[in-house]
XYZ file of N, CA and C in Angstrom:
834
model
N 0.868 -1.194 0.000
C 0.000 0.000 0.000
C 0.901 1.239 0.000
N 0.576 2.158 -0.866
C 1.397 3.366 -0.954
C 1.083 4.292 0.202
N 1.867 5.329 0.293
C 1.697 6.289 1.380
C 0.383 7.055 1.243
N 0.053 7.438 -0.013
C -1.202 8.180 -0.253
C -2.410 7.328 0.056
N -2.384 6.072 -0.378
C -3.508 5.165 -0.129
C -3.688 4.936 1.360
N -2.598 4.826 2.056
C -2.677 4.624 3.504
C -3.296 5.835 4.192
N -2.978 7.029 3.661
C -3.540 8.248 4.254
C -5.047 8.334 4.055
N -5.509 7.984 2.857
C -6.943 8.018 2.568
C -7.697 7.015 3.424
N -7.118 5.812 3.571
C -7.768 4.767 4.368
C -7.894 5.210 5.821
N -6.834 5.865 6.311
C -6.844 6.336 7.699
C -7.898 7.419 7.901
N -8.024 8.312 6.886
C -9.016 9.406 6.983
C -10.439 8.858 6.986
N -10.724 7.883 6.101
C -12.056 7.273 6.045
C -12.373 6.547 7.345
N -11.385 5.870 7.881
C -11.583 5.122 9.119
C -11.907 6.064 10.275
N -11.215 7.212 10.294
C -11.476 8.197 11.341
C -12.889 8.765 11.238
N -13.348 8.983 9.992
C -14.698 9.515 9.785
C -15.748 8.546 10.286
N -15.577 7.266 9.969
C -16.519 6.243 10.414
C -16.532 6.137 11.930
N -15.368 6.245 12.520
C -15.289 6.155 13.967
C -15.959 7.361 14.618
N -15.822 8.534 13.963
C -16.434 9.749 14.524
C -17.952 9.675 14.471
N -18.456 9.142 13.419
C -19.907 9.027 13.271
C -20.482 7.931 14.147
N -19.713 7.022 14.467
C -20.171 5.948 15.329
C -20.899 4.855 14.587
N -21.089 5.042 13.299
C -21.771 4.029 12.498
C -21.394 4.214 11.050
N -21.607 3.213 10.259
C -21.349 3.281 8.828
C -22.480 4.006 8.129
N -22.220 4.535 6.912
C -23.224 5.252 6.127
C -24.303 4.284 5.652
N -25.590 4.579 5.919
C -26.650 3.651 5.536
C -26.820 3.601 4.023
N -27.432 2.501 3.562
C -27.707 2.345 2.130
C -28.886 3.222 1.727
N -29.203 3.254 0.389
C -30.303 4.086 -0.103
C -31.645 3.700 0.491
N -31.951 2.402 0.533
C -33.222 1.937 1.091
C -33.316 2.255 2.568
N -32.191 2.093 3.263
C -32.181 2.384 4.697
C -32.413 3.864 4.955
N -31.835 4.732 4.087
C -32.021 6.184 4.241
C -33.478 6.567 4.034
N -34.136 5.981 3.039
C -35.537 6.287 2.755
C -36.437 5.836 3.889
N -36.215 4.627 4.364
C -37.046 4.112 5.456
C -36.834 4.915 6.735
N -35.599 5.359 6.948
C -35.314 6.179 8.127
C -35.977 7.546 8.015
N -36.025 8.092 6.785
C -36.677 9.393 6.588
C -38.182 9.276 6.812
N -38.774 8.186 6.326
C -40.214 8.002 6.514
C -40.535 7.867 8.001
N -39.816 6.994 8.674
C -40.028 6.860 10.129
C -38.706 6.570 10.818
N -38.310 7.507 11.626
C -37.065 7.371 12.378
C -37.421 7.022 13.823
N -37.279 5.747 14.151
C -37.659 5.273 15.482
C -36.748 5.863 16.555
N -35.517 6.051 16.186
C -34.540 6.548 17.151
C -34.850 7.974 17.591
N -35.222 8.845 16.590
C -35.508 10.254 16.899
C -37.003 10.526 17.034
N -37.818 9.516 16.726
C -39.262 9.672 16.864
C -39.869 10.635 15.859
N -39.372 10.610 14.604
C -39.881 11.529 13.572
C -40.550 10.758 12.440
N -41.481 11.416 11.817
C -42.162 10.879 10.634
C -42.030 11.906 9.515
N -41.392 11.490 8.422
C -41.097 12.398 7.309
C -40.315 13.611 7.790
N -39.418 13.389 8.704
C -38.520 14.439 9.166
C -39.093 15.339 10.237
N -40.325 15.086 10.701
C -40.947 15.931 11.721
C -41.441 15.076 12.882
N -41.386 15.679 14.055
C -41.945 15.018 15.237
C -43.458 15.206 15.243
N -44.126 14.474 16.109
C -45.580 14.595 16.202
C -46.017 16.010 16.547
N -45.289 16.636 17.471
C -45.613 18.013 17.862
C -45.462 18.968 16.687
N -44.396 18.770 15.905
C -44.161 19.633 14.746
C -45.271 19.485 13.713
N -45.732 18.232 13.504
C -46.823 18.012 12.543
C -48.117 18.676 13.009
N -48.413 18.576 14.284
C -49.622 19.224 14.819
C -49.554 20.728 14.615
N -48.407 21.317 14.895
C -48.245 22.765 14.748
C -48.437 23.223 13.302
N -47.823 22.499 12.362
C -47.911 22.935 10.967
C -49.311 22.711 10.394
N -49.989 21.619 10.823
C -51.360 21.375 10.363
C -52.294 22.463 10.867
N -52.179 22.806 12.153
C -53.020 23.870 12.725
C -52.752 25.199 12.024
N -51.480 25.479 11.737
C -51.132 26.728 11.050
C -51.816 26.822 9.687
N -51.713 25.757 8.904
C -52.288 25.806 7.561
C -53.814 25.802 7.577
N -54.423 25.171 8.582
C -55.883 25.238 8.700
C -56.330 26.681 8.876
N -55.696 27.390 9.816
C -56.061 28.790 10.050
C -55.677 29.670 8.856
N -54.560 29.367 8.229
C -54.116 30.163 7.083
C -55.125 30.090 5.941
N -55.554 28.877 5.595
C -56.495 28.726 4.488
C -57.901 29.192 4.851
N -58.264 29.090 6.137
C -59.552 29.645 6.559
C -59.568 31.160 6.386
N -58.487 31.813 6.797
C -58.395 33.263 6.623
C -58.352 33.639 5.147
N -57.642 32.845 4.343
C -57.572 33.112 2.908
C -58.941 32.968 2.260
N -59.694 31.931 2.648
C -61.040 31.727 2.111
C -61.974 32.850 2.542
N -61.860 33.270 3.806
C -62.700 34.362 4.304
C -62.410 35.659 3.553
N -61.142 35.916 3.288
C -60.766 37.120 2.540
C -61.329 37.068 1.120
N -61.240 35.898 0.466
C -61.749 35.744 -0.899
C -63.264 35.909 -0.934
N -63.962 35.317 0.041
C -65.424 35.435 0.099
C -65.833 36.885 0.327
N -65.107 37.590 1.193
C -65.420 38.998 1.453
C -65.240 39.838 0.189
N -64.153 39.597 -0.547
C -63.917 40.337 -1.797
C -65.001 40.035 -2.822
N -65.404 38.757 -2.921
C -66.449 38.375 -3.863
C -67.780 39.012 -3.493
N -68.088 39.042 -2.187
C -69.342 39.647 -1.734
C -69.382 41.135 -2.065
N -68.269 41.820 -1.863
C -68.208 43.252 -2.189
C -68.373 43.463 -3.689
N -67.727 42.613 -4.493
C -67.830 42.730 -5.951
C -69.261 42.496 -6.434
N -69.930 41.485 -5.869
C -71.296 41.170 -6.299
C -72.268 42.296 -5.964
N -71.943 43.081 -4.948
C -72.806 44.207 -4.603
C -72.795 45.281 -5.681
N -71.766 45.281 -6.514
C -71.674 46.289 -7.575
C -72.293 45.815 -8.888
N -72.764 44.556 -8.938
C -73.310 43.987 -10.165
C -74.818 44.149 -10.201
N -75.328 44.625 -11.332
C -76.766 44.711 -11.562
C -77.182 43.479 -12.354
N -78.015 42.625 -11.759
C -78.409 41.379 -12.414
C -79.320 41.597 -13.611
N -79.870 42.791 -13.755
C -80.813 43.030 -14.841
C -80.152 43.535 -16.116
N -78.928 44.027 -16.020
C -78.259 44.559 -17.210
C -76.758 44.653 -16.950
N -75.958 44.772 -18.004
C -74.505 44.882 -17.828
C -74.124 46.176 -17.111
N -72.970 46.154 -16.486
C -72.488 47.355 -15.794
C -72.167 48.452 -16.794
N -71.555 48.079 -17.913
C -71.200 49.047 -18.941
C -71.882 48.669 -20.252
N -72.518 49.609 -20.861
C -73.137 49.381 -22.164
C -73.283 50.723 -22.874
N -73.619 50.655 -24.159
C -73.772 51.887 -24.924
C -72.449 52.574 -25.181
N -72.406 53.864 -24.957
C -71.220 54.661 -25.278
C -70.020 54.311 -24.401
N -70.249 53.586 -23.298
C -69.153 53.206 -22.412
C -68.430 51.950 -22.877
N -68.827 51.403 -24.027
C -68.202 50.186 -24.543
C -67.660 50.438 -25.946
N -66.909 49.457 -26.465
C -66.355 49.592 -27.815
C -67.449 49.497 -28.866
N -68.615 48.974 -28.502
C -69.729 48.879 -29.452
C -70.269 50.262 -29.771
N -70.248 51.144 -28.770
C -70.762 52.490 -28.976
C -72.246 52.582 -28.698
N -72.823 53.732 -28.992
C -74.241 53.945 -28.705
C -75.105 53.940 -29.951
N -74.560 53.472 -31.067
C -75.344 53.340 -32.298
C -75.304 51.890 -32.767
N -76.465 51.260 -32.942
C -76.485 49.848 -33.342
C -76.063 49.643 -34.788
N -75.459 48.497 -35.053
C -75.108 48.124 -36.416
C -76.256 47.379 -37.073
N -76.188 47.241 -38.379
C -77.238 46.561 -39.144
C -76.779 45.148 -39.487
N -77.662 44.191 -39.242
C -77.400 42.807 -39.611
C -78.407 42.350 -40.647
N -78.125 41.226 -41.271
C -79.054 40.720 -42.288
C -79.119 39.201 -42.240
N -80.210 38.682 -42.757
C -80.418 37.249 -42.940
C -81.045 37.039 -44.318
N -80.677 35.966 -45.017
C -79.907 34.810 -44.558
C -78.402 35.047 -44.613
N -77.763 34.723 -43.518
C -76.310 34.795 -43.413
C -75.795 33.387 -43.201
N -75.045 32.876 -44.166
C -74.586 31.494 -44.114
C -73.341 31.380 -43.244
N -73.418 30.579 -42.202
C -72.286 30.405 -41.294
C -71.129 29.677 -41.960
N -71.442 28.917 -43.007
C -70.369 28.214 -43.723
C -69.509 29.174 -44.533
N -70.072 30.353 -44.828
C -69.330 31.371 -45.583
C -69.479 32.718 -44.863
N -68.929 32.834 -43.669
C -69.162 34.024 -42.842
C -68.626 35.324 -43.421
N -67.624 35.253 -44.291
C -67.016 36.475 -44.817
C -67.682 36.954 -46.101
N -68.578 36.166 -46.639
C -69.213 36.521 -47.903
C -70.562 37.181 -47.662
N -70.770 38.342 -48.270
C -72.061 39.030 -48.199
C -72.839 38.873 -49.502
N -72.297 38.099 -50.424
C -72.932 37.901 -51.724
C -73.986 36.802 -51.635
N -75.196 37.116 -52.056
C -76.277 36.131 -52.119
C -76.464 35.760 -53.585
N -76.054 34.568 -53.916
C -76.038 34.127 -55.309
C -76.843 32.839 -55.443
N -77.784 32.797 -56.401
C -78.619 31.611 -56.570
C -79.268 31.617 -57.953
N -79.832 30.477 -58.303
C -80.592 30.310 -59.546
C -82.009 29.928 -59.154
N -82.978 30.771 -59.478
C -84.358 30.534 -59.059
C -84.932 29.230 -59.608
N -84.338 28.714 -60.683
C -84.827 27.465 -61.282
C -84.140 26.231 -60.689
N -83.152 26.464 -59.855
C -82.416 25.362 -59.235
C -82.555 25.476 -57.715
N -83.434 24.655 -57.143
C -83.734 24.765 -55.715
C -82.514 24.524 -54.839
N -81.634 23.647 -55.273
C -80.453 23.347 -54.459
C -79.536 24.559 -54.310
N -79.639 25.524 -55.238
C -78.770 26.700 -55.185
C -79.207 27.694 -54.109
N -80.481 27.624 -53.697
C -80.952 28.557 -52.661
C -81.509 27.827 -51.436
N -81.365 26.538 -51.395
C -81.908 25.760 -50.277
C -81.280 26.154 -48.941
N -79.985 26.413 -48.936
C -79.314 26.821 -47.693
C -79.842 28.157 -47.182
N -80.150 29.061 -48.091
C -80.708 30.359 -47.689
C -82.078 30.180 -47.035
N -82.906 29.341 -47.641
C -84.251 29.095 -47.109
C -84.171 28.445 -45.729
N -83.305 27.465 -45.578
C -83.157 26.787 -44.283
C -82.661 27.750 -43.205
N -81.767 28.644 -43.588
C -81.256 29.634 -42.632
C -82.368 30.560 -42.160
N -83.223 30.998 -43.081
C -84.340 31.870 -42.712
C -85.360 31.131 -41.856
N -85.616 29.872 -42.170
C -86.550 29.080 -41.362
C -86.082 29.004 -39.912
N -84.826 28.704 -39.739
C -84.273 28.582 -38.393
C -84.263 29.925 -37.671
N -83.974 30.983 -38.398
C -83.896 32.315 -37.798
C -85.265 32.794 -37.313
N -86.326 32.472 -38.060
C -87.664 32.974 -37.739
C -88.449 32.055 -36.816
N -87.893 30.903 -36.473
C -88.599 29.965 -35.595
C -88.952 30.595 -34.251
N -88.046 31.384 -33.704
C -88.250 31.946 -32.365
C -89.438 32.898 -32.306
N -89.855 33.432 -33.461
C -90.961 34.391 -33.449
C -92.323 33.717 -33.415
N -92.323 32.383 -33.405
C -93.577 31.656 -33.214
C -93.906 31.544 -31.730
N -92.934 31.872 -30.868
C -93.149 31.847 -29.418
C -93.744 33.188 -28.990
N -94.905 33.128 -28.376
C -95.589 34.372 -27.980
C -95.695 34.527 -26.469
N -95.100 33.623 -25.714
C -95.146 33.729 -24.252
C -94.429 34.995 -23.786
N -94.982 35.601 -22.737
C -94.379 36.794 -22.126
C -94.270 37.964 -23.103
N -95.164 38.018 -24.081
C -95.205 39.142 -25.019
C -96.629 39.683 -25.072
N -96.790 40.871 -25.607
C -98.119 41.476 -25.698
C -98.316 42.118 -27.056
N -99.567 42.280 -27.411
C -99.921 42.908 -28.676
C -99.780 44.422 -28.543
N -98.965 45.011 -29.389
C -98.746 46.458 -29.352
C -99.273 47.114 -30.626
N -100.404 46.626 -31.113
C -100.962 47.168 -32.352
C -101.649 48.511 -32.143
N -102.021 48.823 -30.906
C -102.671 50.103 -30.636
C -101.657 51.241 -30.652
N -102.123 52.384 -31.049
C -101.260 53.560 -31.107
C -100.761 53.921 -29.708
N -99.492 54.172 -29.601
C -98.912 54.548 -28.313
C -98.310 53.398 -27.549
N -98.622 52.162 -27.953
C -98.029 51.001 -27.286
C -96.558 50.874 -27.663
N -95.720 50.641 -26.689
C -94.289 50.463 -26.966
C -93.609 49.840 -25.758
N -92.367 49.472 -25.942
C -91.593 48.899 -24.842
C -91.278 49.928 -23.766
N -91.351 51.202 -24.121
C -91.036 52.237 -23.135
C -92.030 52.229 -21.977
N -93.211 51.619 -22.197
C -94.219 51.563 -21.139
C -93.836 50.614 -20.012
N -92.916 49.703 -20.281
C -92.564 48.700 -19.272
C -91.159 48.911 -18.719
N -90.530 50.011 -19.097
C -89.188 50.319 -18.604
C -89.279 51.356 -17.493
N -88.663 51.061 -16.377
C -88.654 51.982 -15.247
C -87.255 52.020 -14.649
N -86.707 53.216 -14.536
C -85.349 53.384 -13.997
C -84.333 52.549 -14.760
N -84.507 52.488 -16.070
C -83.534 51.807 -16.910
C -83.635 50.304 -16.950
N -84.689 49.727 -16.363
C -84.821 48.273 -16.385
C -86.287 47.878 -16.581
N -86.500 46.636 -17.069
C -87.852 46.155 -17.318
C -88.541 45.823 -16.001
N -89.842 46.130 -15.915
C -90.609 45.789 -14.732
C -90.689 44.276 -14.571
N -90.871 43.822 -13.334
C -90.857 42.385 -13.047
C -91.947 41.635 -13.801
N -93.118 42.249 -13.970
C -94.235 41.580 -14.647
C -94.413 42.079 -16.079
N -93.368 42.650 -16.644
C -93.475 43.283 -17.956
C -93.580 42.260 -19.080
N -94.249 42.665 -20.153
C -94.334 41.866 -21.369
C -93.924 42.750 -22.536
N -92.941 42.305 -23.283
C -92.427 43.093 -24.400
C -93.393 43.062 -25.569
N -93.258 44.045 -26.454
C -94.093 44.079 -27.653
C -93.775 42.877 -28.540
N -94.825 42.276 -29.049
C -94.687 41.069 -29.861
C -94.433 41.438 -31.316
N -93.426 40.783 -31.901
C -93.153 40.962 -33.325
C -93.784 39.803 -34.085
N -94.686 40.115 -34.996
C -95.370 39.084 -35.775
C -94.892 39.116 -37.219
N -95.132 38.015 -37.907
C -94.693 37.875 -39.298
C -95.838 38.062 -40.279
N -96.936 38.682 -39.832
C -98.106 38.854 -40.706
C -97.764 39.626 -41.969
N -97.028 40.723 -41.825
C -96.677 41.527 -42.999
C -95.788 40.740 -43.954
N -94.920 39.931 -43.420
C -94.066 39.103 -44.268
C -94.893 38.080 -45.036
N -95.885 37.497 -44.356
C -96.736 36.499 -45.014
C -97.519 37.118 -46.167
N -98.019 38.326 -45.959
C -98.794 38.993 -47.012
C -97.932 39.317 -48.227
N -96.652 39.486 -48.006
C -95.737 39.799 -49.110
C -95.077 38.534 -49.672
N -95.615 37.368 -49.289
C -95.084 36.072 -49.748
C -93.651 35.820 -49.276
N -93.288 36.448 -48.188
C -91.978 36.186 -47.588
C -92.170 35.168 -46.469
N -92.381 33.940 -46.844
C -92.639 32.892 -45.869
C -92.072 31.564 -46.345
N -92.177 30.588 -45.481
C -91.626 29.263 -45.780
C -92.316 28.624 -46.974
N -93.612 28.825 -47.079
C -94.390 28.222 -48.166
C -93.892 28.669 -49.531
N -93.517 29.923 -49.647
C -93.068 30.479 -50.927
C -91.546 30.537 -51.033
N -90.860 29.789 -50.185
C -89.389 29.773 -50.192
C -88.807 31.177 -50.067
N -89.549 32.039 -49.362
C -89.101 33.415 -49.113
C -88.736 34.146 -50.407
N -89.470 33.837 -51.465
C -89.300 34.534 -52.740
C -88.142 34.047 -53.589
N -87.321 33.161 -53.090
C -86.162 32.700 -53.859
C -86.586 31.934 -55.107
N -87.664 31.179 -55.010
C -88.115 30.391 -56.160
C -88.663 31.270 -57.281
N -88.994 32.524 -56.953
C -89.535 33.449 -57.956
C -88.503 34.495 -58.387
N -87.317 34.394 -57.857
C -86.280 35.357 -58.214
C -86.394 36.676 -57.484
N -87.250 36.742 -56.470
C -87.416 37.965 -55.665
C -87.173 37.612 -54.193
N -85.940 37.373 -53.810
C -85.639 36.897 -52.453
C -85.948 37.928 -51.372
N -86.347 37.432 -50.228
C -86.596 38.283 -49.067
C -85.331 38.321 -48.206
N -84.834 39.504 -47.970
C -83.656 39.703 -47.126
C -84.107 40.439 -45.868
N -83.876 39.846 -44.730
C -84.317 40.428 -43.460
C -83.209 41.305 -42.882
N -83.576 42.536 -42.562
C -82.638 43.482 -41.947
C -83.014 43.684 -40.485
N -82.030 43.777 -39.642
C -82.272 44.001 -38.217
C -81.147 44.850 -37.639
N -81.399 45.378 -36.461
C -80.390 46.175 -35.755
C -79.834 45.372 -34.588
N -78.559 45.580 -34.301
C -77.967 44.951 -33.124
C -78.689 45.429 -31.869
N -78.781 44.550 -30.906
C -79.482 44.887 -29.672
C -78.586 45.705 -28.744
N -79.010 46.928 -28.482
C -78.285 47.802 -27.557
C -79.233 48.216 -26.442
N -78.874 47.879 -25.223
C -79.716 48.202 -24.078
C -79.828 49.713 -23.914
N -81.060 50.166 -23.729
C -81.313 51.580 -23.482
C -81.402 52.447 -24.720
N -81.097 51.894 -25.912
C -81.103 52.704 -27.128
C -82.516 52.867 -27.664
N -82.846 54.071 -28.092
C -84.125 54.353 -28.741
C -83.861 55.187 -29.994
N -84.643 54.965 -31.046
C -84.434 55.741 -32.281
C -84.797 57.207 -32.081
N -84.050 58.078 -32.723
C -84.317 59.514 -32.657
C -84.818 60.008 -34.007
N -85.753 60.922 -33.970
C -86.277 61.495 -35.210
C -85.244 62.423 -35.845
N -85.345 62.574 -37.146
C -84.451 63.497 -37.848
C -84.673 64.913 -37.326
N -83.584 65.577 -36.971
C -83.694 66.949 -36.492
C -83.802 67.934 -37.651
N -83.241 67.540 -38.782
C -83.314 68.391 -39.960
C -84.183 67.765 -41.036
N -83.775 67.967 -42.274
C -84.538 67.442 -43.402
C -84.298 65.940 -43.554
N -85.363 65.225 -43.864
C -85.274 63.779 -44.053
C -84.597 63.496 -45.391
N -83.646 62.549 -45.450
C -82.971 62.228 -46.715
C -83.959 61.846 -47.812
N -83.645 62.213 -49.041
C -84.532 61.954 -50.175
C -84.810 60.468 -50.360
N -83.815 59.629 -50.069
C -83.973 58.187 -50.292
C -85.106 57.582 -49.470
N -85.422 58.173 -48.310
C -86.464 57.606 -47.448
C -87.580 58.606 -47.161
N -87.527 59.748 -47.797
C -88.462 60.826 -47.482
C -89.912 60.421 -47.672
N -90.189 59.649 -48.709
C -91.575 59.261 -48.972
C -92.077 58.140 -48.080
N -91.176 57.451 -47.384
C -91.580 56.304 -46.577
C -91.408 56.527 -45.078
N -90.589 57.474 -44.732
C -90.236 57.643 -43.321
C -91.395 58.204 -42.500
N -91.510 57.667 -41.274
C -92.463 58.179 -40.301
C -91.729 58.395 -38.981
N -92.003 59.505 -38.301
C -91.327 59.765 -37.021
C -91.486 58.585 -36.058
N -90.420 58.269 -35.386
C -90.451 57.160 -34.436
C -90.041 55.832 -35.026
N -89.859 55.780 -36.332
C -89.466 54.531 -36.987
C -88.019 54.620 -37.473
N -87.509 53.504 -37.965
C -86.135 53.436 -38.460
C -86.195 53.021 -39.918
N -86.003 53.966 -40.816
C -86.121 53.694 -42.249
C -84.810 53.156 -42.808
N -84.928 52.307 -43.820
C -83.761 51.717 -44.475
C -83.763 52.062 -45.957
N -82.559 52.139 -46.494
C -82.402 52.328 -47.934
C -81.266 51.436 -48.398
N -81.518 50.615 -49.403
C -80.527 49.653 -49.879
C -80.113 49.974 -51.310
N -78.825 49.904 -51.556
C -78.314 50.028 -52.920
C -77.044 49.188 -53.040
N -76.526 49.089 -54.240
C -75.344 48.273 -54.472
C -74.069 48.994 -54.098
N -73.005 48.227 -53.959
C -71.705 48.814 -53.641
C -70.947 49.214 -54.902
N -71.479 48.862 -56.056
C -70.849 49.210 -57.332
C -71.941 49.404 -58.378
N -71.545 49.888 -59.551
C -72.502 50.112 -60.625
C -73.162 48.803 -61.056
N -72.380 47.735 -61.091
C -72.935 46.428 -61.475
C -73.963 45.965 -60.445
N -73.663 46.188 -59.166
C -74.621 45.829 -58.117
C -75.931 46.579 -58.298
N -75.844 47.866 -58.569
C -77.050 48.676 -58.735
C -77.891 48.209 -59.913
N -77.231 47.717 -60.961
C -77.965 47.230 -62.125
C -78.651 45.897 -61.836
N -77.999 45.059 -61.049
C -78.543 43.731 -60.777
C -79.540 43.713 -59.622
N -79.441 44.667 -58.724
C -80.305 44.640 -57.549
C -81.764 44.917 -57.899
N -81.987 45.682 -58.940
C -83.356 45.968 -59.368
C -84.088 46.832 -58.355
N -85.413 46.818 -58.421
C -86.218 47.603 -57.482
C -86.336 46.850 -56.161
N -86.349 47.598 -55.071
C -86.409 47.004 -53.735
C -87.711 47.414 -53.065
N -88.437 46.430 -52.555
C -89.670 46.695 -51.810
C -89.380 46.519 -50.324
N -89.752 47.509 -49.525
C -89.490 47.477 -48.090
C -90.765 47.095 -47.340
N -90.637 46.119 -46.450
C -91.792 45.636 -45.692
C -91.426 45.636 -44.201
N -92.125 46.465 -43.414
C -93.043 47.532 -43.819
C -92.289 48.707 -44.435
N -92.998 49.542 -45.154
C -92.358 50.634 -45.900
C -91.609 51.601 -44.995
N -92.179 51.885 -43.834
C -91.563 52.876 -42.931
C -90.303 52.350 -42.251
N -90.071 51.037 -42.327
C -88.910 50.445 -41.675
C -89.281 49.799 -40.354
N -88.352 49.727 -39.456
C -88.607 49.121 -38.146
C -89.378 50.093 -37.270
N -90.447 49.602 -36.673
C -91.275 50.433 -35.806
C -90.545 50.713 -34.495
N -90.601 51.957 -34.057
C -89.915 52.346 -32.829
C -90.532 51.779 -31.568
N -91.698 51.120 -31.685
C -92.348 50.579 -30.487
C -91.556 49.431 -29.859
N -90.641 48.843 -30.628
C -89.843 47.740 -30.095
C -88.654 48.234 -29.267
N -88.564 49.531 -29.082
C -87.447 50.117 -28.333
C -87.991 50.944 -27.176
N -87.224 51.095 -26.090
C -85.873 50.551 -25.891
C -85.895 49.050 -25.664
N -84.763 48.430 -25.871
C -84.642 46.991 -25.699
C -84.913 46.613 -24.248
N -85.784 45.634 -24.058
C -86.134 45.231 -22.685
C -85.793 43.770 -22.451
N -84.833 43.245 -23.186
C -84.467 41.827 -23.049
C -83.479 41.622 -21.922
N -83.805 42.105 -20.763
C -82.964 41.893 -19.595
C -83.852 41.968 -18.376
N -83.334 41.664 -17.237
C -84.161 41.625 -16.039
C -84.972 40.348 -16.006
N -86.306 40.461 -15.933
C -87.180 39.304 -15.778
C -87.651 38.728 -17.103
N -87.346 39.369 -18.217
C -87.875 38.930 -19.505
C -86.934 37.970 -20.213
N -87.462 36.842 -20.710
C -86.618 35.922 -21.483
C -86.169 36.572 -22.780
N -84.878 36.549 -23.124
C -84.387 37.178 -24.347
C -85.069 36.674 -25.604
N -85.486 35.405 -25.632
C -86.107 34.848 -26.835
C -87.436 35.512 -27.144
N -88.062 36.129 -26.133
C -89.370 36.725 -26.332
C -89.310 38.241 -26.458
N -88.129 38.786 -26.633
C -87.962 40.216 -26.842
C -87.457 40.447 -28.251
N -88.121 41.317 -28.989
C -87.728 41.549 -30.373
C -87.281 42.980 -30.562
N -86.330 43.165 -31.462
C -85.911 44.513 -31.813
C -86.402 44.891 -33.202
N -87.399 44.155 -33.690
C -88.008 44.513 -34.969
C -87.213 44.034 -36.163
N -87.897 43.930 -37.275
C -87.277 43.455 -38.515
C -87.871 44.209 -39.694
N -87.118 44.226 -40.808
C -87.604 44.758 -42.082
C -87.334 43.713 -43.136
């Protein structure tokens, strides 16, 4: 044995003697960590230590839960269950509704072109099915009322910016559409080459139409009535204007203002509140 080897052996021997025992194996170390009978510990802690840490975390999480519940309770006090906290001009939508149309094919969401052959039913079948599905909800008349009398409107059931608990919104019927052959039976005019296109406004809580303060535009002057929302349609190009032909508006005055302000919040089911159609 060399001098260096003898020195290392002596050093290791001294270490073992100082420790009083040899270094345990891996399995022995794990079992000792799980339960050390000599020191009376379990997973490195005594029974007293485990009791202390368990009690600490019980109180810690109880206080954390209480703090979270208190914050949630304060937040809920600021929420109005009948309408959003911010709407109209306080949102990116703004205080003027946009115009939507049907039939809008979800399979082609970016296309606004309605193209079909009146002699080929398969070319307009998707449009007809879309309109059927869209108008199904207007067959439901629950929680709605007839507003055919002059002066009837949704404004009668709005108080302090919200719908009354027992309120019934004005009912939108399809009678005018049926008289103009814009119905399922007539394929909404597609089979005759005179398709029915439904126009509507986005639903904005609290919005009501305003009458023209100045002169009424020539395009709607002959059809417009105060309190209503008149529409005028034309093409985006010269070719569009040539192909669009004459347009008949049903009803002529546009959307009746009696369907505003929107009352589809609070106690009223949204499916039974209409914002009118043309």
